[in-house]
Coordinates of C-alpha atoms in Angstrom, one line a residue:
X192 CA 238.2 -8.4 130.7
X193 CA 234.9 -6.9 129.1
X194 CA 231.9 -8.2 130.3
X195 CA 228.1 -7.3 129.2
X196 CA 225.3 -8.6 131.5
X197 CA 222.6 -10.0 129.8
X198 CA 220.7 -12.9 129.9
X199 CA 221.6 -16.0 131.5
X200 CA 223.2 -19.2 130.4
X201 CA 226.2 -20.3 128.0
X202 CA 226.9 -19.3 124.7
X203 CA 229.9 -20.6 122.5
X204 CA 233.9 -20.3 122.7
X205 CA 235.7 -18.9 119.9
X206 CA 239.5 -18.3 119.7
X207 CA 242.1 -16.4 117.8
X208 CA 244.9 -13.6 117.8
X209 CA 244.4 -10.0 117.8
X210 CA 246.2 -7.7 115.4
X211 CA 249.1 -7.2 118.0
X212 CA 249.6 -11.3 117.6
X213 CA 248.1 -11.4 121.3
X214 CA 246.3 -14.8 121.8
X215 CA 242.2 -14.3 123.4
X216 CA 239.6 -16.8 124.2
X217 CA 235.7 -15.4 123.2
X218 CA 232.9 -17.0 125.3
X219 CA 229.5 -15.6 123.4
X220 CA 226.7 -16.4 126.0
X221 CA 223.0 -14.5 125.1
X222 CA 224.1 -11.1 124.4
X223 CA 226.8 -10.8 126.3
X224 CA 230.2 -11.9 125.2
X225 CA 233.5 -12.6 127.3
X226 CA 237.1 -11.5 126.0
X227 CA 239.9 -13.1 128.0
X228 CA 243.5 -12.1 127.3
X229 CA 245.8 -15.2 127.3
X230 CA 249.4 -14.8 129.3
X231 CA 252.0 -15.4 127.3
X232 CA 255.6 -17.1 127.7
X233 CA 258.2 -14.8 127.4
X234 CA 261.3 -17.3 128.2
X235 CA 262.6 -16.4 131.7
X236 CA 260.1 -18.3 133.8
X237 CA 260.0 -21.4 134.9
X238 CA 258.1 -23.6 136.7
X239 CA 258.1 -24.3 139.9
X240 CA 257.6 -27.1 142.1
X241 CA 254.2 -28.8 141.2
X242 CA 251.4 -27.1 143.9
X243 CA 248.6 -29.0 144.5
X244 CA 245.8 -28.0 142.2
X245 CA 243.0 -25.5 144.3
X246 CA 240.2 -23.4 144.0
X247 CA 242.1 -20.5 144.2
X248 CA 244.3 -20.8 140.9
X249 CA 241.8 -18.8 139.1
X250 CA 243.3 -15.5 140.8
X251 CA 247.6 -16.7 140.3
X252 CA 249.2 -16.5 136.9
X253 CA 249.5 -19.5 134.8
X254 CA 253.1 -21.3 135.5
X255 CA 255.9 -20.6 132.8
X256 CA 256.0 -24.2 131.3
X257 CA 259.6 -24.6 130.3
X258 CA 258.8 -26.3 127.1
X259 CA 256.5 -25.1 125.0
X260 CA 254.1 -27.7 124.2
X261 CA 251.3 -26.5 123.0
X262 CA 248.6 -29.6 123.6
X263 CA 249.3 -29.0 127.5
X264 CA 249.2 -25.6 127.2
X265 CA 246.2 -25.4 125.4
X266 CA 244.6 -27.8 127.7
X267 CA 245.7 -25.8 131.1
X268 CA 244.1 -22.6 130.0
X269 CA 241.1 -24.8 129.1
X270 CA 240.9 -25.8 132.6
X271 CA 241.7 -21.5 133.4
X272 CA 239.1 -21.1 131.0
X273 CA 237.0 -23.4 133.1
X274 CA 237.6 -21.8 136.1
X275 CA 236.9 -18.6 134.8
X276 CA 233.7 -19.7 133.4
X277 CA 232.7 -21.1 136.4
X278 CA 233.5 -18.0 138.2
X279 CA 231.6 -16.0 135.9
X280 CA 228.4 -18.5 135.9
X281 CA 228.8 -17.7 140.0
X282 CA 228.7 -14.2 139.2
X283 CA 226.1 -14.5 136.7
X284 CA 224.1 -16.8 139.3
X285 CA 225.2 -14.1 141.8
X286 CA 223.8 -11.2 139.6
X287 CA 220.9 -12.9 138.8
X288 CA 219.7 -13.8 142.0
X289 CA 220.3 -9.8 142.9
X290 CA 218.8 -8.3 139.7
X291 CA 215.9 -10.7 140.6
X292 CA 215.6 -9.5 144.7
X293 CA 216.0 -5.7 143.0
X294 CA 214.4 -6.0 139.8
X295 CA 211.2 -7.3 142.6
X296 CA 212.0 -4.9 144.7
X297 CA 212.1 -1.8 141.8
X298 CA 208.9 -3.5 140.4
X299 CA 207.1 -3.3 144.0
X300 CA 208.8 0.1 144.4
X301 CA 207.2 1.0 140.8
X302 CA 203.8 -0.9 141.7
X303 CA 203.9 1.3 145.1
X304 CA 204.5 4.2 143.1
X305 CA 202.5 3.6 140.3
X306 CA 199.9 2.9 142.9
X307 CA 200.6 6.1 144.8
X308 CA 200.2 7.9 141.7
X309 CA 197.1 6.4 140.5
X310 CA 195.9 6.7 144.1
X311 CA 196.7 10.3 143.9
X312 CA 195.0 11.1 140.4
X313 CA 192.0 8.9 141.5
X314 CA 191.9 11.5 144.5
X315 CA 192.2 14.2 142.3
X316 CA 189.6 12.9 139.8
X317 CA 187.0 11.8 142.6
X318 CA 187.7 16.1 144.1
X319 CA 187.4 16.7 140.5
X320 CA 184.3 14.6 139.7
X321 CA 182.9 15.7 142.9
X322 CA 183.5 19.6 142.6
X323 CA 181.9 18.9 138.7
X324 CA 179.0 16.6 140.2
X325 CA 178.2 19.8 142.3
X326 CA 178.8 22.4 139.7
X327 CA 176.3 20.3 137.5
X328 CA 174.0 20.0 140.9
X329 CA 174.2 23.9 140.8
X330 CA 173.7 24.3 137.6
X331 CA 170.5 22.0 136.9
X332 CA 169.1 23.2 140.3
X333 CA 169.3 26.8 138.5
X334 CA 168.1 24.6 135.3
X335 CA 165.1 23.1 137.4
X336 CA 164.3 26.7 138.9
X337 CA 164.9 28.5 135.7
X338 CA 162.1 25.7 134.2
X339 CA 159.5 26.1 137.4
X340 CA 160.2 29.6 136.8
X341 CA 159.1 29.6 132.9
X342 CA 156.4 27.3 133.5
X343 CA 154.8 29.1 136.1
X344 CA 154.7 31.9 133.6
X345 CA 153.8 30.0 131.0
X346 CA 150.8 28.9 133.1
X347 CA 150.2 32.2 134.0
X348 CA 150.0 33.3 130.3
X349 CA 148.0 30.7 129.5
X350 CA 145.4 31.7 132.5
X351 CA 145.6 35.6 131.0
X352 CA 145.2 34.0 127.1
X353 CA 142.4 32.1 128.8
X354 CA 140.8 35.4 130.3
X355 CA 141.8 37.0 127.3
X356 CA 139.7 34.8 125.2
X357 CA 136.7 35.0 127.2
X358 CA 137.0 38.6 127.5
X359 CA 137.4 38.7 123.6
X360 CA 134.3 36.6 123.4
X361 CA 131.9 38.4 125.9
X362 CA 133.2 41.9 123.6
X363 CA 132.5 39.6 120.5
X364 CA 128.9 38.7 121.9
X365 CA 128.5 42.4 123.1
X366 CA 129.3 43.5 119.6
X367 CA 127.2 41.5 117.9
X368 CA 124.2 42.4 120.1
X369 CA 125.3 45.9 119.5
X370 CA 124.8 45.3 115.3
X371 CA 121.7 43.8 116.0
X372 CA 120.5 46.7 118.1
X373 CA 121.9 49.0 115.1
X374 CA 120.1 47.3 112.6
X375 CA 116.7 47.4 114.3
X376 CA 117.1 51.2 115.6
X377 CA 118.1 51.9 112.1
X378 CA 115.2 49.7 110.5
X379 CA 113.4 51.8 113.0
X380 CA 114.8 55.0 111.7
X381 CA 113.5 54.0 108.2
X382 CA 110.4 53.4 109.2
X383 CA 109.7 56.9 111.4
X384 CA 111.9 58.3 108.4
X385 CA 108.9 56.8 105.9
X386 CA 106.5 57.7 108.3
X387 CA 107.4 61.8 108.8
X388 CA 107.3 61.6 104.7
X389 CA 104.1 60.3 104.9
X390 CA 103.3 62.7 107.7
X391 CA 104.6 65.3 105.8
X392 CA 102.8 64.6 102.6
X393 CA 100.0 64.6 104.7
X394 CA 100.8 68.1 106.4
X395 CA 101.4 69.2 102.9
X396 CA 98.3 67.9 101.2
X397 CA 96.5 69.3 104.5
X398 CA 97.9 73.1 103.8
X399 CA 96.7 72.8 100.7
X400 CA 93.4 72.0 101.9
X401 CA 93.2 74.7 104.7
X402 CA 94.7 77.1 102.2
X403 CA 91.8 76.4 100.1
X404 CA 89.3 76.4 103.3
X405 CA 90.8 80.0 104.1
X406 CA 89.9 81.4 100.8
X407 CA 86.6 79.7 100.9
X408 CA 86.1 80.8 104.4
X409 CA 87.3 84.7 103.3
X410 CA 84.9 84.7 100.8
X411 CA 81.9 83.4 103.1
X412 CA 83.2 86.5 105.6
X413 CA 83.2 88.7 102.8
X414 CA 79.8 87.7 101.9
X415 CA 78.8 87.9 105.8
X416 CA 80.3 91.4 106.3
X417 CA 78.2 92.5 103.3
X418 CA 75.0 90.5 105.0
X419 CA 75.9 92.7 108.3
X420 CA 76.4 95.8 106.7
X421 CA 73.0 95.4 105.4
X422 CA 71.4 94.0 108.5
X423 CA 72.6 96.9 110.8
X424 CA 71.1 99.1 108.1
X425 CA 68.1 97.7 109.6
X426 CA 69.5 97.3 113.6
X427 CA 67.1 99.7 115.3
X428 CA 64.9 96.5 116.3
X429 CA 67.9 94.6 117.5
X430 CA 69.0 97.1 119.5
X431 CA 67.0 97.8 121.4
X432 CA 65.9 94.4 122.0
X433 CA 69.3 94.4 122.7
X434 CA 69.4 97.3 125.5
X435 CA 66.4 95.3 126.8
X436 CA 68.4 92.4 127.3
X437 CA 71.2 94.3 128.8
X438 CA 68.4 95.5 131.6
X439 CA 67.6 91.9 132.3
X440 CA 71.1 90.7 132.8
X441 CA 71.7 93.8 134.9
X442 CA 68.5 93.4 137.1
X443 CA 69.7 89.7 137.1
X444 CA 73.3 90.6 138.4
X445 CA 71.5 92.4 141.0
X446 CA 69.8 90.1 142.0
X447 CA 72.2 87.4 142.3
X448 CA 74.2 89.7 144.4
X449 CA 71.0 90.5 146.8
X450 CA 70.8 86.6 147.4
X451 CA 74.0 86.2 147.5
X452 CA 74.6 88.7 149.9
X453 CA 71.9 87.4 151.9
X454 CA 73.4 83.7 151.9
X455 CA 76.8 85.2 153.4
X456 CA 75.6 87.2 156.3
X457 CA 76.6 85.7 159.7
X458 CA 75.9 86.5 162.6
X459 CA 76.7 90.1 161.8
X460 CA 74.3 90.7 159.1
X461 CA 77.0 93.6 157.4
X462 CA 80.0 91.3 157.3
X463 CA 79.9 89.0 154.3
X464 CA 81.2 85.3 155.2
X465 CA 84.4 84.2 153.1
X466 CA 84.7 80.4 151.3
X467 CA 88.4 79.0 151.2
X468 CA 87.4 76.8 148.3
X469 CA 84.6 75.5 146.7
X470 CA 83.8 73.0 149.3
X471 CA 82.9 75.4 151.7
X472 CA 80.6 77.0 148.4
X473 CA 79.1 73.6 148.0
X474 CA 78.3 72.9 151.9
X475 CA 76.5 76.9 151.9
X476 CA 74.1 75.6 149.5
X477 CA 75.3 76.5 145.8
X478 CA 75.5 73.0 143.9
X479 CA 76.0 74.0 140.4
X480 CA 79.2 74.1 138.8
X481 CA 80.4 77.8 137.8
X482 CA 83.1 80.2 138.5
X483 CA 83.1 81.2 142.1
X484 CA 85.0 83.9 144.8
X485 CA 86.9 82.3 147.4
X486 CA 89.3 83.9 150.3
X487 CA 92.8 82.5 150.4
X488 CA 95.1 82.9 153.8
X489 CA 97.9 85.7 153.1
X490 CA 95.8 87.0 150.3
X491 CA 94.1 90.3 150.8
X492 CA 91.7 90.0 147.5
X493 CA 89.0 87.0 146.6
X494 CA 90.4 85.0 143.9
X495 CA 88.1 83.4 141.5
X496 CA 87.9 79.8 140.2
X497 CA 86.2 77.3 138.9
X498 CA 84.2 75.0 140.8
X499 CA 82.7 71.2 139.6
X500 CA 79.5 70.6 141.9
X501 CA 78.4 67.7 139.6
X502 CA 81.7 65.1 140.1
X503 CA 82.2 62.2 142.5
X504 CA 79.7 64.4 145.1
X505 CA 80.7 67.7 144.2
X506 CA 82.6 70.4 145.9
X507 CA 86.1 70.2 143.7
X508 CA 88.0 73.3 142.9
X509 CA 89.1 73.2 139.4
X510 CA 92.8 73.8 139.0
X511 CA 93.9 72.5 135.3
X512 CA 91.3 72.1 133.1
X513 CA 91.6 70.9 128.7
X514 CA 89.5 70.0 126.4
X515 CA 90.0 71.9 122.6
X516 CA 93.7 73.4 122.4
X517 CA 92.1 77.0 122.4
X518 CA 94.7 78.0 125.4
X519 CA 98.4 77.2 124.2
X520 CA 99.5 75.4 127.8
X521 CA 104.1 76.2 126.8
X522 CA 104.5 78.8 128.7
X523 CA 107.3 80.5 130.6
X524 CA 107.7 80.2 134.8
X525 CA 106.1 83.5 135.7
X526 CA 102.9 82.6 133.8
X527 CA 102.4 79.0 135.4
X528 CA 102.7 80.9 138.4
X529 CA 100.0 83.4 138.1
X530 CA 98.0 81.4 136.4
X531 CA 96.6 81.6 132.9
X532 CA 93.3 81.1 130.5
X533 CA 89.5 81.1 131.0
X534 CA 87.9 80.0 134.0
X535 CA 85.0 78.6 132.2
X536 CA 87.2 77.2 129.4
X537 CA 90.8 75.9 129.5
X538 CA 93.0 77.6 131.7
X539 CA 95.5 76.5 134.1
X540 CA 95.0 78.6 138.3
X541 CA 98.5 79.4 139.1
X542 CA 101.0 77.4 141.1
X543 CA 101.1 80.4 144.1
X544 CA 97.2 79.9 144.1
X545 CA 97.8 75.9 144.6
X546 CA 100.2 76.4 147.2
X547 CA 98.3 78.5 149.3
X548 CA 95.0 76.8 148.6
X549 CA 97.0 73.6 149.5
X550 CA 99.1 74.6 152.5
X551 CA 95.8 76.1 154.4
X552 CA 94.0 72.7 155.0
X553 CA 94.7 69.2 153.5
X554 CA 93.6 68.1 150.3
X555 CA 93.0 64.9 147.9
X556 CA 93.5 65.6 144.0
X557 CA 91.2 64.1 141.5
X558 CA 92.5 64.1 137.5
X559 CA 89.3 63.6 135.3
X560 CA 90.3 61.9 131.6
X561 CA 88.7 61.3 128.2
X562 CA 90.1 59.8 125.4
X563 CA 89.0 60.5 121.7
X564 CA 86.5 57.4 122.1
X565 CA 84.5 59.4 124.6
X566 CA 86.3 56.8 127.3
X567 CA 86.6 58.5 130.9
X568 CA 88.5 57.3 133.5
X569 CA 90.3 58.9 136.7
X570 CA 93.4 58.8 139.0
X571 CA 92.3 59.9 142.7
X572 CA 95.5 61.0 145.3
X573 CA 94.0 60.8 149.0
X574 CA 97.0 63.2 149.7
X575 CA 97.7 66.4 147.8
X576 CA 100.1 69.4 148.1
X577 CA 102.8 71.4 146.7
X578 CA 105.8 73.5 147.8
X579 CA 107.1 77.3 147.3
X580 CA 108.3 78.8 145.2
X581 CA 111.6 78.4 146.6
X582 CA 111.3 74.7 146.9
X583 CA 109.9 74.9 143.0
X584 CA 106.7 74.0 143.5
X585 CA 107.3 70.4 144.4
X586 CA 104.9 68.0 144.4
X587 CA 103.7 65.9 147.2
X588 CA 101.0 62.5 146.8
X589 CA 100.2 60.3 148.4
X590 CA 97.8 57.2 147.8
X591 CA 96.8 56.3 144.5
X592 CA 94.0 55.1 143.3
X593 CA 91.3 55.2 140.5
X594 CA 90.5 53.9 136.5
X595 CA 93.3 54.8 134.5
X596 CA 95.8 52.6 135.4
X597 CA 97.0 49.8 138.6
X598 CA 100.3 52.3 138.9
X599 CA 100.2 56.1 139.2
X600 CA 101.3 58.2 135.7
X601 CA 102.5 61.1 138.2
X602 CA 105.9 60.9 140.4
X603 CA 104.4 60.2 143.9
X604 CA 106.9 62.4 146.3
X605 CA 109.0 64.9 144.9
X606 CA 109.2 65.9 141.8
X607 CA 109.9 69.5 140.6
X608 CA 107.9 71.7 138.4
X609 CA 109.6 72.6 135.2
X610 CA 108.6 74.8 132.6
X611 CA 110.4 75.7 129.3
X612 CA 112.4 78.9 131.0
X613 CA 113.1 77.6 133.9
X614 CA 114.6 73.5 133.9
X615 CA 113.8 71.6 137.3
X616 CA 113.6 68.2 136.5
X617 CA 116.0 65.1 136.8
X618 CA 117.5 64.5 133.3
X619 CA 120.3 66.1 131.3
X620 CA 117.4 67.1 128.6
X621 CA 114.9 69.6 128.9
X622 CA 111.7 67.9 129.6
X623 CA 109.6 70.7 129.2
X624 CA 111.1 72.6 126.2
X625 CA 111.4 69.1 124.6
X626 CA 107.5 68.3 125.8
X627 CA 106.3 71.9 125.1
X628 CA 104.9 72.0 128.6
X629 CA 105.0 73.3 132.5
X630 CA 104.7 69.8 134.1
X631 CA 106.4 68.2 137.6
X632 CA 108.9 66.5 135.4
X633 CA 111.3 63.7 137.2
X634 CA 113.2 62.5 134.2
X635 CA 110.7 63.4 131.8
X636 CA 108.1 60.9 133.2
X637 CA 105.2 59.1 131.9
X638 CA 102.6 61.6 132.4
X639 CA 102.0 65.4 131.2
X640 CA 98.7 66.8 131.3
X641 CA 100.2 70.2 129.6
X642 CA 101.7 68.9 126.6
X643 CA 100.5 69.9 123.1
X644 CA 96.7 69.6 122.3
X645 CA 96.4 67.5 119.1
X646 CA 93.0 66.7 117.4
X647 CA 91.5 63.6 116.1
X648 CA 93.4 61.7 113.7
X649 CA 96.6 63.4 114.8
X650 CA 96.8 62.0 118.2
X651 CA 98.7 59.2 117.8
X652 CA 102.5 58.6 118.1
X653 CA 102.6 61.8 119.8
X654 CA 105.3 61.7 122.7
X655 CA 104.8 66.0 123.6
X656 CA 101.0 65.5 123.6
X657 CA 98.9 65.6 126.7
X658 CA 100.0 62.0 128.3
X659 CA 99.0 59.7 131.0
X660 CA 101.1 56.4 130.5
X661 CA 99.3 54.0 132.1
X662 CA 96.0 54.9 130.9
X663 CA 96.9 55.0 127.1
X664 CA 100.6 55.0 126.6
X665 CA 103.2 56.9 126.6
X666 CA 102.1 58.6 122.9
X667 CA 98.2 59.4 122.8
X668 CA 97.5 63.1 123.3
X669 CA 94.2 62.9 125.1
X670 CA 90.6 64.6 124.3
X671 CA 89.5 66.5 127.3
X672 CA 91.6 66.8 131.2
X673 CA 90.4 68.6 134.4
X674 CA 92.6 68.5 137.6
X675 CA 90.9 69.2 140.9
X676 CA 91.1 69.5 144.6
X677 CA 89.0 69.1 147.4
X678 CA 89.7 69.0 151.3
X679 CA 90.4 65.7 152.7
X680 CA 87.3 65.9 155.5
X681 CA 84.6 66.7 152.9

């Protein structure tokens, strides 16, 4: 018996002999067919006794029919053939129903399974998806801070270009202000360039003229010497009206000195009386201005100087005096020291004088001015005196005031006095070699009563001329200048 399990119901019946002359019986039903072997009679059975028919003569042998009549044969192993496909629908049914129960129960095992699986990768995938979802959290918090990072620095960039930029247009603006200052210094440079030609021309044209004046002026000496020559031929008058004038001047001198000498007796008639300045000159009765002997502290001999008994009440010792370039004034330490020039003339009293004229009593210092216009004016200080050596001479004021100018052309407190050996004042230049004068320099200054003398018509744009800033600027050389002293209590 072959049997293939397929699906249910009934096919058809086919019949027929095999090769070996065996009799079968085919039942086709879906894909399954159903061979069935028929018994045959071999001759030596027989049947028995009739048995009630029953359900169970599917599992006995067909009965050995005695005759062979092939209708009833044919028709009992239909009914076999019955039987047997009613077993076999039984055990189809029978199958069925259990492939159904296990076929359900494989599917649920394979849902449950399936399901287990899929419930298994889903874990996997969510542990997946959330390990990823927080390696992309890393990863765009290190974006996000990476970002803050370059846009802090991008900020900060664009501050510096900012500062940059500003700086770049303050140097811009600073630059150009610079050109401009170069063009006007060097339109200035043309321009005192043109001028020195001019000057020079003028210098030139000038030489000319004074070498011409020269020669002129040799002959007219030439001439004069010859006049002389013939004039002290014919002296013998002249001299001795000239020996007679000698007497008078000496029986003059004498004279002077008798009343002089008379004025200064005290109350010891041999002891002459000693004047510290010209105040005390002044206050003894001599009121005209002329060159005097006064007595200094520490100084054994009389010193003489110049004293002005006609200006602002009289009574001023003269210590500076200018007024026609006869004395060059650019001189070295030692001479402004010790003084140089003529009393009666231009002449400068000596800085060791000052100081111990100055340190014996207190004094005010008056500065006398006149311009080439015949203007006058004057700068008083009620407070006047200078240092030692030592302490170079510094000068000490105090007090301005006066004509020639609101604000005082000298450094009040302070300043050092420089001269062209020996550099005192406050600036990296040389005030006094570049000035061509012993002044109390600070840094340079707007005053210098020593500069250069210049005349008229060369006075003008004149920076190392004799200076007093805020009287007429800081480049007219003045006419005429007198310093002088006189004690405070006078």
């Amino acid at each position: 018996l072959t049997v293939c399990m397929g699906p249910l119901g009934v096919g058809a019946q086919r019949r027929g002999t095999d090769s070996s002359g065996r009799r079968y019986n085919r039942i086709q039903h879906g894909q399954c067919s159903y061979t069935f072997l028929l018994p045959e009679n071999d001759g030596n059975c027989r049947e028995g006794a009739a048995e009630p028919h029953s359900t169970n003569a599917l599992q006995r042998d067909a009965p050995q029919v005695e005759q062979e009549f092939s209708t009833q044969k044919i028709q009992r192993l239909e009914h076999v053939m019955e039987n047997y496909t009613q077993w076999l629908q039984k055990i189809e049914n029978y199958i069925q129903d259990n492939m159904k129960n296990e076929m359900v129960q494989i599917q649920q095992n394979a849902v449950q399974n399936h399901t287990a699986t899929m419930l298994e990768i889903g874990t996997n995938l969510l542990s997946q998806t959330a390990e990823q979802t927080r390696k992309l959290t890393d990863v765009e918090t290190q974006v996000l801070n990476q970002t803050t990072r370059l846009e802090i620095q991008l900020l900060e960039n664009s501050l510096s270009t900012n500062k940059l930029e500003k700086q770049l247009l303050v140097q811009m603006n600073e630059i150009s202000k610079l050109f401009e200052k170069n063009r006007f210094l060097e339109n200035k440079v043309l321009e005192m360039e043109d001028r020195h030609r001019l000057e020079l021309e003028t210098l030139r044209t000038e030489k000319v003229t004074f070498q011409n004046l020269v020669g002129r002026q040799s002959n007219i000496i030439q001439e004069l010497e010859k006049q002389l020559s013939k004039a002290t031929s014919n002296n013998s008058i002249l001299q001795k009206q000239q020996l007679d004038l000698a007497e008078m001047v000496h029986n003059l001198i004498n004279l002077q000195t008798q009343k002089v000498g008379f004025l200064f007796k005290g109350d010891k008639a041999d002891e002459e009386k000693k004047f510290r300045d010209c105040a005390d000159i002044y206050n003894a009765g001599f009121n005209k201005s002329g060159v005097y002997n006064i007595n200094i502290n520490n100084m054994s001999e009389t010193k003489k100087v110049y004293c002005n008994m006609d200006v602002a009440g009289g009574g001023w010792t003269v210590i500076q005096h200018r007024e026609d370039g006869s004395v060059d004034f650019h001189r070295i330490w030692k001479e402004y020291k010790m003084g140089f020039g003529s009393l009666s003339g231009e002449h400068w009293l000596g800085n060791e004088f000052v100081f111990l004229l100055t340190n014996q009593r207190e004094y005010s210092l008056r500065i006398e001015l006149t311009d080439w216009d015949g203007n006058q004016a004057f700068s008083q200080y009620d407070r006047f005196h200078i240092g030692n050596e030592k302490q170079n001479y510094r000068l000490f004021l105090k007090s301005h005031s006066g004509t020639a100018g609101k604000q005082s052309s000298m450094v009040i407190h302070g300043a050092n006095f420089s001269t062209k050996d020996a550099d005192n004042d406050n600036c990296i230049c040389k005030c006094a070699l570049m000035l061509t004068g012993g002044w109390w320099f600070d840094a340079c200054g707007p005053s210098n009563l020593n500069g250069m003398y210049y005349s008229l018509g060369q006075n003008l744009g004149r920076l190392n001329g004799i200076k007093w800033h805020y009287f007429k600027g800081p480049s007219y050389s003045l006419r005429a200048t007198t310093m002088m002293i006189r004690p405070l209590d006078f």
